[in-house]
CSV table of C-alpha atoms in Angstrom, one decimal:
chain,number,residue,atom,x,y,z
A,208,MET,CA,103.9,16.2,45.7
A,209,LYS,CA,105.1,13.4,43.3
A,210,LYS,CA,106.9,13.9,40.1
A,211,LEU,CA,105.9,11.8,37.0
A,212,PHE,CA,108.4,10.3,34.7
A,213,LEU,CA,106.6,9.1,31.6
A,214,VAL,CA,108.4,6.6,29.4
A,215,THR,CA,107.1,6.5,25.8
A,216,THR,CA,108.2,5.3,22.4
A,217,GLY,CA,108.3,8.3,20.1
A,218,PHE,CA,105.6,10.4,21.8
A,219,PRO,CA,105.3,13.4,21.5
A,220,TYR,CA,107.3,13.2,18.3
A,221,PRO,CA,105.9,11.7,15.1
A,222,ALA,CA,106.3,7.9,15.3
A,223,LYS,CA,104.8,4.6,14.2
A,224,SER,CA,104.5,3.6,17.9
A,225,MET,CA,100.7,4.1,18.0
A,226,GLU,CA,100.9,6.4,21.0
A,227,THR,CA,98.8,9.0,19.3
A,228,TYR,CA,96.0,8.7,21.9
A,229,LEU,CA,98.4,9.3,24.8
A,230,GLU,CA,97.9,13.0,24.0
A,231,THR,CA,94.4,12.9,25.5
A,232,GLU,CA,95.7,11.3,28.7
A,233,THR,CA,98.4,13.9,29.3
A,234,GLN,CA,95.7,16.6,29.6
A,235,TYR,CA,94.9,15.1,33.1
A,236,TYR,CA,98.4,15.3,34.5
A,237,ASN,CA,97.8,18.7,36.1
A,238,SER,CA,97.9,17.3,39.7
A,239,PHE,CA,101.6,16.6,39.3
A,240,ASP,CA,104.2,19.3,40.1
A,241,GLU,CA,106.2,18.3,37.1
A,242,VAL,CA,106.1,15.7,34.3
A,243,ASP,CA,109.3,14.6,32.5
A,244,ILE,CA,108.7,12.6,29.3
A,245,ILE,CA,111.4,10.2,28.3
A,246,SER,CA,110.8,9.6,24.6
A,247,LEU,CA,112.6,6.5,23.4
A,248,GLY,CA,113.6,5.7,19.8
A,249,VAL,CA,113.1,9.2,18.4
A,250,LYS,CA,114.2,9.7,14.8
A,251,ARG,CA,116.6,12.6,14.5
A,252,LYS,CA,114.7,14.1,11.6
A,253,THR,CA,111.5,14.5,13.7
A,254,LEU,CA,113.1,16.5,16.5
A,255,GLU,CA,111.6,19.7,15.2
A,256,GLU,CA,108.1,18.2,14.9
A,257,LYS,CA,107.3,17.8,18.6
A,258,ARG,CA,103.6,18.1,19.4
A,259,ASN,CA,102.5,20.5,22.1
A,260,ILE,CA,101.4,18.9,25.4
A,261,ASN,CA,98.1,20.3,26.6
A,262,CYS,CA,98.9,20.2,30.3
A,263,GLU,CA,99.0,23.0,32.9
A,264,CYS,CA,101.8,21.6,34.9
A,265,LYS,CA,105.5,21.9,34.0
A,266,VAL,CA,106.3,19.4,31.2
A,267,LYS,CA,109.8,18.7,29.9
A,268,VAL,CA,110.6,16.3,27.1
A,269,PHE,CA,113.8,14.4,26.8
A,270,PRO,CA,114.2,12.7,23.4
A,271,VAL,CA,116.4,9.6,23.3
A,272,VAL,CA,117.5,9.6,19.7
A,273,PHE,CA,117.4,6.3,17.8
A,274,GLY,CA,120.9,5.0,17.2
A,275,SER,CA,122.4,3.6,14.0
A,276,LYS,CA,122.3,-0.1,13.2
A,277,LEU,CA,126.1,-0.2,13.7
A,278,ALA,CA,125.7,1.4,17.2
A,279,TYR,CA,123.1,-1.2,18.2
A,280,ILE,CA,125.2,-4.1,16.9
A,281,ILE,CA,128.3,-2.9,18.8
A,282,ASN,CA,126.2,-2.4,21.8
A,283,GLY,CA,124.8,-5.9,21.6
A,284,ILE,CA,127.7,-7.1,23.9
A,285,SER,CA,126.1,-5.3,26.8
A,286,ALA,CA,123.4,-8.0,27.1
A,287,PHE,CA,126.1,-10.5,28.2
A,288,PHE,CA,127.0,-8.4,31.2
A,289,ASP,CA,123.4,-8.3,32.5
A,290,MET,CA,122.5,-11.1,34.9
A,291,ASN,CA,118.8,-10.9,33.8
A,292,PHE,CA,119.9,-12.1,30.4
A,293,TYR,CA,121.0,-15.4,31.9
A,294,ARG,CA,118.0,-15.6,34.2
A,295,GLU,CA,115.7,-15.2,31.2
A,296,ILE,CA,117.5,-17.9,29.3
A,297,ILE,CA,117.0,-20.3,32.2
A,298,GLU,CA,113.3,-19.3,32.3
A,299,LEU,CA,113.0,-20.1,28.6
A,300,GLN,CA,114.9,-23.4,29.0
A,301,LYS,CA,112.5,-24.5,31.8
A,302,LYS,CA,109.6,-23.8,29.5
A,303,LYS,CA,111.3,-25.5,26.6
A,304,LYS,CA,110.9,-22.4,24.6
A,305,LEU,CA,114.5,-21.4,23.9
A,306,ASN,CA,115.4,-21.1,20.3
A,307,PHE,CA,117.7,-19.0,18.1
A,308,LYS,CA,115.0,-16.4,17.2
A,309,ARG,CA,114.1,-15.8,20.8
A,310,LEU,CA,117.7,-15.6,21.9
A,311,ILE,CA,118.3,-12.9,19.3
A,312,ARG,CA,115.1,-11.1,20.4
A,313,LEU,CA,116.4,-11.2,24.0
A,314,ILE,CA,119.8,-9.8,23.1
A,315,ILE,CA,118.3,-7.0,21.2
A,316,TYR,CA,115.8,-6.3,24.0
A,317,ILE,CA,118.4,-6.0,26.7
A,318,SER,CA,121.1,-4.3,24.7
A,319,ARG,CA,118.8,-1.7,23.3
A,320,SER,CA,117.5,-1.0,26.8
A,321,HIS,CA,121.1,-0.4,28.1
A,322,PHE,CA,121.8,1.8,25.1
A,323,ASP,CA,118.8,4.0,25.8
A,324,VAL,CA,119.4,4.1,29.5
A,325,ARG,CA,122.9,5.4,29.0
A,326,LYS,CA,121.5,8.2,26.8
A,327,ALA,CA,118.6,8.9,29.1
A,328,LYS,CA,120.8,9.0,32.2
A,329,LYS,CA,123.0,11.6,30.5
A,330,ILE,CA,120.2,13.9,29.2
A,331,LEU,CA,118.3,13.7,32.5
A,332,GLY,CA,121.4,14.4,34.6
A,333,LEU,CA,120.9,11.3,36.8
A,334,ASN,CA,123.6,10.1,39.2
A,335,LYS,CA,123.6,7.7,42.2
A,336,LYS,CA,124.9,10.4,44.6
A,337,LYS,CA,121.7,12.4,44.3
A,338,LEU,CA,118.7,10.0,44.0
A,339,VAL,CA,115.4,11.4,42.7
A,340,LYS,CA,112.7,11.3,45.4
A,341,ASN,CA,108.9,11.1,45.3
A,342,ALA,CA,108.8,9.8,41.7
A,343,ILE,CA,106.5,7.7,39.7
A,344,ILE,CA,108.0,6.0,36.6
A,345,TYR,CA,105.1,5.2,34.2
A,346,CYS,CA,105.7,3.2,31.0
A,347,TYR,CA,102.9,3.6,28.5
A,348,ARG,CA,103.8,0.2,26.9
A,349,PHE,CA,104.6,-3.1,28.5
A,350,GLU,CA,107.4,-4.2,26.2
A,351,TYR,CA,110.9,-2.8,26.4
A,352,GLN,CA,110.0,0.5,28.0
A,353,PRO,CA,109.6,-1.1,31.4
A,354,TYR,CA,113.1,-2.7,31.3
A,355,VAL,CA,114.5,0.7,30.5
A,356,ALA,CA,112.5,2.0,33.6
A,357,LEU,CA,113.9,-0.8,35.7
A,358,LEU,CA,117.5,0.1,34.8
A,359,LEU,CA,116.8,3.8,35.5
A,360,ALA,CA,115.2,3.0,38.8
A,361,LYS,CA,118.7,2.7,40.5
A,362,TYR,CA,119.0,6.5,40.2
A,363,PHE,CA,115.7,7.0,42.1
A,364,ASP,CA,114.8,6.7,45.8
A,365,ASN,CA,112.2,3.9,45.9
A,366,PRO,CA,110.2,5.0,42.9
A,367,THR,CA,106.7,3.7,42.1
A,368,LEU,CA,107.0,1.6,38.9
A,369,ILE,CA,103.8,1.2,36.8
A,370,ALA,CA,103.0,0.2,33.2
A,371,ARG,CA,100.1,0.0,30.8
A,372,ALA,CA,99.6,-3.1,28.5
A,373,HIS,CA,97.6,-2.8,25.3
A,374,ARG,CA,97.9,-5.3,22.4
A,375,TYR,CA,101.3,-6.0,20.7
A,376,ASP,CA,103.0,-5.4,24.1
A,377,LEU,CA,100.8,-7.9,25.8
A,378,TYR,CA,99.7,-10.8,23.6
A,379,GLU,CA,102.8,-12.9,23.0
A,380,GLU,CA,101.0,-14.9,20.3
A,381,ARG,CA,100.7,-11.7,18.3
A,382,ASN,CA,104.5,-11.3,18.0
A,383,SER,CA,106.3,-13.1,15.2
A,384,ASP,CA,108.3,-15.4,17.6
A,385,HIS,CA,105.5,-15.7,20.2
A,386,TYR,CA,107.7,-14.1,22.8
A,387,ILE,CA,108.1,-10.9,24.7
A,388,PRO,CA,111.1,-10.9,27.1
A,389,ALA,CA,111.2,-10.5,30.8
A,390,ARG,CA,107.5,-10.8,31.6
A,391,ARG,CA,108.0,-12.5,35.0
A,392,LEU,CA,110.9,-10.2,36.0
A,393,LEU,CA,108.9,-7.0,35.3
A,394,LEU,CA,105.8,-8.3,37.1
A,395,ARG,CA,107.9,-9.1,40.1
A,396,GLU,CA,109.6,-5.7,40.1
A,397,PHE,CA,106.8,-3.4,39.1
A,398,ASN,CA,104.2,-2.1,41.6
A,399,LYS,CA,101.3,-2.2,39.1
A,400,VAL,CA,100.5,-3.2,35.6
A,401,TYR,CA,97.3,-1.7,34.1
A,402,LEU,CA,95.5,-3.6,31.4
A,403,ILE,CA,93.2,-1.6,29.1
A,404,SER,CA,90.6,-4.4,28.8
A,405,GLN,CA,89.1,-7.3,30.7
A,406,ASP,CA,90.4,-9.6,28.0
A,407,GLY,CA,93.9,-8.3,28.6
A,408,TYR,CA,93.6,-8.8,32.3
A,409,ASP,CA,92.3,-12.3,31.9
A,410,TYR,CA,95.2,-13.1,29.5
A,411,LEU,CA,98.0,-11.8,31.7
A,412,SER,CA,96.6,-13.0,35.0
A,413,GLY,CA,96.1,-16.4,33.5
A,414,LYS,CA,99.7,-16.6,32.5
A,415,PHE,CA,101.1,-15.3,35.7
A,416,PRO,CA,98.5,-15.9,38.5
A,417,GLU,CA,101.0,-15.4,41.2
A,418,TYR,CA,101.1,-11.7,40.3
A,419,LYS,CA,97.4,-11.2,39.8
A,420,GLY,CA,97.4,-8.8,42.8
A,421,LYS,CA,99.7,-6.4,40.9
A,422,MET,CA,97.3,-6.2,37.9
A,423,ALA,CA,94.3,-4.0,37.4
A,424,ILE,CA,92.0,-2.8,34.6
A,425,SER,CA,92.2,0.9,33.6
A,426,ARG,CA,90.4,1.6,30.4
A,427,LEU,CA,91.4,4.2,27.9
A,428,GLY,CA,89.0,6.9,26.9
A,429,THR,CA,88.2,9.7,24.5
A,430,LEU,CA,87.1,13.3,25.0
A,431,ASN,CA,83.5,14.4,24.8
A,432,ASN,CA,83.1,16.0,21.4
A,433,GLY,CA,79.3,16.0,21.5
A,434,ILE,CA,76.8,13.7,20.0
A,435,LYS,CA,75.8,13.9,16.3
A,436,LYS,CA,72.2,13.2,15.5
A,437,CYS,CA,71.4,11.6,12.1
A,438,ASP,CA,69.2,9.0,10.6
A,439,ASN,CA,69.9,6.3,8.1
A,440,LYS,CA,67.6,7.6,5.4
A,441,GLY,CA,69.9,10.1,3.6
A,442,SER,CA,70.9,10.1,0.0
A,443,CYS,CA,73.6,7.6,0.8
A,444,PHE,CA,74.7,5.4,3.7
A,445,ARG,CA,78.1,6.7,4.9
A,446,ILE,CA,80.5,4.2,6.4
A,447,VAL,CA,83.8,5.2,8.0
A,448,SER,CA,86.9,3.1,8.9
A,449,CYS,CA,90.0,4.4,10.6
A,450,SER,CA,93.3,2.5,10.8
A,451,ASN,CA,96.8,2.1,9.3
A,452,MET,CA,96.7,0.2,6.0
A,453,VAL,CA,98.6,-2.8,7.2
A,454,GLN,CA,97.9,-6.5,6.9
A,455,VAL,CA,96.6,-7.0,10.5
A,456,LYS,CA,93.9,-4.3,10.0
A,457,ARG,CA,92.4,-6.3,7.0
A,458,ILE,CA,91.2,-3.3,5.1
A,459,ASP,CA,91.0,-5.6,2.1
A,460,ARG,CA,88.1,-7.4,3.9
A,461,ILE,CA,86.2,-4.2,4.1
A,462,VAL,CA,86.5,-3.9,0.3
A,463,SER,CA,85.4,-7.5,-0.2
A,464,THR,CA,82.4,-7.0,2.2
A,465,LEU,CA,81.2,-3.8,0.5
A,466,SER,CA,81.5,-5.5,-2.9
A,467,LYS,CA,78.7,-7.9,-1.7
A,468,VAL,CA,76.4,-4.9,-0.9
A,469,LYS,CA,74.5,-4.5,-4.2
A,470,THR,CA,71.3,-2.6,-3.5
A,471,GLN,CA,72.4,0.1,-1.1
A,472,LYS,CA,74.1,3.4,-2.1
A,473,ILE,CA,77.2,3.7,0.0
A,474,GLU,CA,79.9,6.2,0.6
A,475,TRP,CA,82.9,4.6,2.3
A,476,VAL,CA,85.5,7.0,3.9
A,477,HIS,CA,88.8,5.6,5.2
A,478,PHE,CA,91.2,7.5,7.3
A,479,GLY,CA,94.8,6.2,7.4
A,480,SER,CA,97.6,5.0,5.1
A,481,GLY,CA,100.3,2.4,5.1
A,482,GLU,CA,102.2,-0.3,3.2
A,483,GLU,CA,99.0,-1.9,1.8
A,484,GLU,CA,97.5,1.3,0.4
A,485,SER,CA,98.3,0.7,-3.3
A,486,LYS,CA,96.9,-2.8,-3.0
A,487,ILE,CA,93.7,-1.6,-1.3
A,488,ARG,CA,93.2,1.2,-3.9
A,489,LYS,CA,93.5,-1.3,-6.7
A,490,MET,CA,91.1,-3.8,-5.0
A,491,ALA,CA,88.5,-1.1,-4.5
A,492,SER,CA,88.7,0.1,-8.1
A,493,GLU,CA,88.4,-3.5,-9.4
A,494,MET,CA,85.8,-4.9,-7.0
A,495,LEU,CA,83.4,-2.2,-5.9
A,496,GLY,CA,80.3,-1.4,-7.9
A,497,GLU,CA,79.0,1.9,-9.0
A,498,ASN,CA,76.8,2.0,-5.8
A,499,VAL,CA,79.9,2.4,-3.6
A,500,LYS,CA,81.8,5.7,-3.6
A,501,VAL,CA,85.2,5.4,-2.0
A,502,ILE,CA,87.2,8.3,-0.4
A,503,PHE,CA,90.7,7.6,0.9
A,504,LYS,CA,91.6,10.4,3.2
A,505,GLY,CA,95.1,9.2,4.0
A,506,ARG,CA,96.9,9.9,7.3
A,507,VAL,CA,95.4,13.0,8.9
A,508,GLU,CA,95.5,14.5,12.4
A,509,ASN,CA,93.2,13.1,14.9
A,510,LYS,CA,91.4,16.4,15.4
A,511,LYS,CA,90.5,16.4,11.7
A,512,ILE,CA,88.8,13.0,12.0
A,513,LEU,CA,86.8,14.3,15.0
A,514,GLU,CA,85.8,17.4,13.0
A,515,PHE,CA,84.6,15.1,10.2
A,516,TYR,CA,82.4,13.2,12.6
A,517,ARG,CA,81.0,16.6,13.9
A,518,SER,CA,80.3,18.0,10.4
A,519,ASN,CA,79.0,14.9,8.5
A,520,ASP,CA,76.3,12.3,8.9
A,521,VAL,CA,78.2,9.1,9.6
A,522,ASN,CA,75.9,6.0,9.7
A,523,LEU,CA,78.3,3.2,10.6
A,524,PHE,CA,81.9,2.6,11.7
A,525,ILE,CA,83.5,-0.6,10.6
A,526,ASN,CA,86.7,-2.4,11.9
A,527,LEU,CA,87.5,-5.9,10.6
A,528,SER,CA,91.0,-6.1,12.2
A,529,ASP,CA,92.6,-9.4,13.0
A,530,SER,CA,94.0,-8.2,16.3
A,531,GLU,CA,93.1,-5.5,18.8
A,532,GLY,CA,93.3,-4.4,22.4
A,533,ILE,CA,90.2,-2.1,22.5
A,534,PRO,CA,90.2,0.2,19.5
A,535,VAL,CA,90.3,3.8,20.4
A,536,SER,CA,88.9,4.5,17.0
A,537,ILE,CA,85.7,2.7,18.0
A,538,MET,CA,85.5,4.7,21.3
A,539,GLU,CA,85.7,7.9,19.2
A,540,ALA,CA,83.0,6.8,16.8
A,541,MET,CA,80.7,5.7,19.6
A,542,SER,CA,81.2,9.0,21.5
A,543,PHE,CA,79.3,10.6,18.5
A,544,GLY,CA,76.6,7.9,18.7
A,545,ILE,CA,77.9,6.0,15.6
A,546,PRO,CA,77.1,2.2,15.7
A,547,CYS,CA,79.9,-0.2,14.8
A,548,ILE,CA,80.5,-3.5,13.1
A,549,ALA,CA,83.7,-5.1,14.3
A,550,THR,CA,85.5,-8.4,14.5
A,551,ASN,CA,85.4,-10.2,17.9
A,552,VAL,CA,89.1,-10.0,18.7
A,553,GLY,CA,91.0,-8.9,21.8
A,554,GLY,CA,88.7,-6.8,24.0
A,555,THR,CA,86.4,-5.5,21.2
A,556,SER,CA,83.4,-7.4,22.7
A,557,GLU,CA,83.7,-5.1,25.7
A,558,ILE,CA,82.8,-2.1,23.6
A,559,VAL,CA,80.7,-3.6,20.8
A,560,VAL,CA,77.7,-5.4,22.1
A,561,ASP,CA,76.2,-7.6,19.4
A,562,GLY,CA,72.7,-6.4,18.5
A,563,MET,CA,72.7,-3.5,21.0
A,564,ASN,CA,75.2,-0.9,19.6
A,565,GLY,CA,76.3,-2.7,16.5
A,566,TYR,CA,77.4,-6.2,15.5
A,567,LEU,CA,80.3,-8.5,16.4
A,568,ILE,CA,81.8,-10.7,13.7
A,569,ASP,CA,83.4,-14.0,14.5
A,570,ASP,CA,84.3,-16.4,11.6
A,571,GLU,CA,81.4,-15.5,9.4
A,572,PRO,CA,82.0,-14.9,5.6
A,573,ASP,CA,81.9,-11.5,3.9
A,574,GLU,CA,78.3,-12.1,2.8
A,575,TYR,CA,77.3,-12.3,6.4
A,576,ILE,CA,78.9,-8.9,7.2
A,577,ALA,CA,77.3,-7.4,4.1
A,578,ASP,CA,74.0,-8.6,5.4
A,579,LYS,CA,74.6,-6.7,8.7
A,580,VAL,CA,75.5,-3.6,6.8
A,581,ASN,CA,72.2,-3.9,4.8
A,582,SER,CA,70.4,-4.6,8.1
A,583,ILE,CA,71.5,-1.4,9.7
A,584,ALA,CA,70.9,0.6,6.5
A,585,SER,CA,67.4,-0.7,6.1
A,586,MET,CA,66.3,-0.3,9.8
A,587,ASN,CA,63.3,1.9,10.5
A,588,ILE,CA,64.3,5.2,12.0
A,589,GLU,CA,63.3,4.3,15.6
A,590,CYS,CA,65.4,1.1,15.7
A,591,TYR,CA,68.4,3.0,14.2
A,592,GLU,CA,68.1,5.7,16.8
A,593,GLN,CA,68.1,3.1,19.5
A,594,LEU,CA,71.3,1.7,18.1
A,595,ARG,CA,72.9,5.2,18.1
A,596,ASP,CA,71.8,5.9,21.6
A,597,ALA,CA,73.2,2.6,22.8
A,598,ALA,CA,76.6,3.4,21.2
A,599,ARG,CA,76.7,6.8,22.9
A,600,ASN,CA,75.7,5.3,26.3
A,601,THR,CA,78.4,2.7,26.0
A,602,TRP,CA,81.0,5.5,25.6
A,603,GLU,CA,79.5,7.5,28.5
A,604,GLN,CA,79.6,4.5,30.9
A,605,LYS,CA,83.0,3.0,30.0
A,606,TYR,CA,85.2,5.1,27.8
A,607,ASN,CA,84.8,8.8,28.9
A,608,ALA,CA,88.3,10.2,29.2
A,609,GLU,CA,87.3,12.6,31.9
A,610,ASN,CA,86.2,9.7,34.2
A,611,ASN,CA,88.8,7.1,33.3
A,612,TYR,CA,92.0,9.3,33.3
A,613,ARG,CA,91.1,11.2,36.5
A,614,THR,CA,90.5,8.0,38.3
A,615,PHE,CA,93.7,6.5,36.9
A,616,ILE,CA,95.9,9.5,37.9
A,617,GLU,CA,94.5,9.5,41.5
A,618,GLU,CA,95.1,5.8,41.8
A,619,ILE,CA,98.8,5.8,40.7
A,620,LYS,CA,99.5,8.8,42.9
A,621,ASN,CA,98.4,6.7,45.9
A,622,ILE,CA,100.2,3.5,45.2
């Protein structure tokens, strides 16, 4: 039976890598004899905070501790001894995309990969005299994790190489220098790259049509935590949002939108924190009327968010982010039958169907979004229940973890 080597950034340690939801997927790894998690970029101070992995098979975690800035600077020279560095420069020159920022990004990308591989090789006890057989190396992200896996592959006997691609690790335009290194190389060397959305699949296959046969869609999913029945005629209309408080998530636009809702009594609950928290709190106190009660929950464990959905009537979920893959936060909300208002970015239109289980927002102003909030709040009970039923049905058909992850695991075992 095959052994799984899972390459992550931070998981299962506390990290800003947004791999929180990988915890759900690991519950379906039981069909492997053993799972080794190679956790890259782990902060030394978090080593005692490892989360438990809920998997019945044998799981070992190998943390690759984040190095000092000086160590990475000294290690930068390793990029110049890697032939892929020069191949990538030629690729950039052909496309007339080579500039100083991208050159620095490439040096960091390759040198950090070599740095992490040296550490991983040591803690895993890998050597070329005893190649690891019957192995799958699975990278949860499609950025620098796969290059680490490619370098490690020389210590394996014909391993299966696979990766998932989400958002920042997929859409080059969402990176500051519009560049993610080694795309073509990784597509050539990997057996399969799984996109979490149709939008992601269309994007990557459009850029690299010659490797379309190596791409497939494998959606993420959330657990079935039951459906919560409620109507929209309570003492207040409760809206929930859940994301980091960073610029791309545009929490400020939620504040602006709710400031335009004048007649409806609203309770807005936000889960998450971040660099814009003080700004958002100030905006809310200055802009929101007495009809809007705000509760900032801060960063909490995912299980506490799910418990909130189970224990409270939540009438609407809102996400006005500027960039997404497919938001897992929306999957979770819809699993409880909560309709959603969300911006039409990335693959969001694959889960939010305008007018059926919520509303999609394109370039409309805040007043338009406020009207949609009012529309849902003032619906008759029958129409509102149809909206909730459609939200739950969307989750059951497309984002049920039980179906999606079992199918995914069986597929990668048979590549």
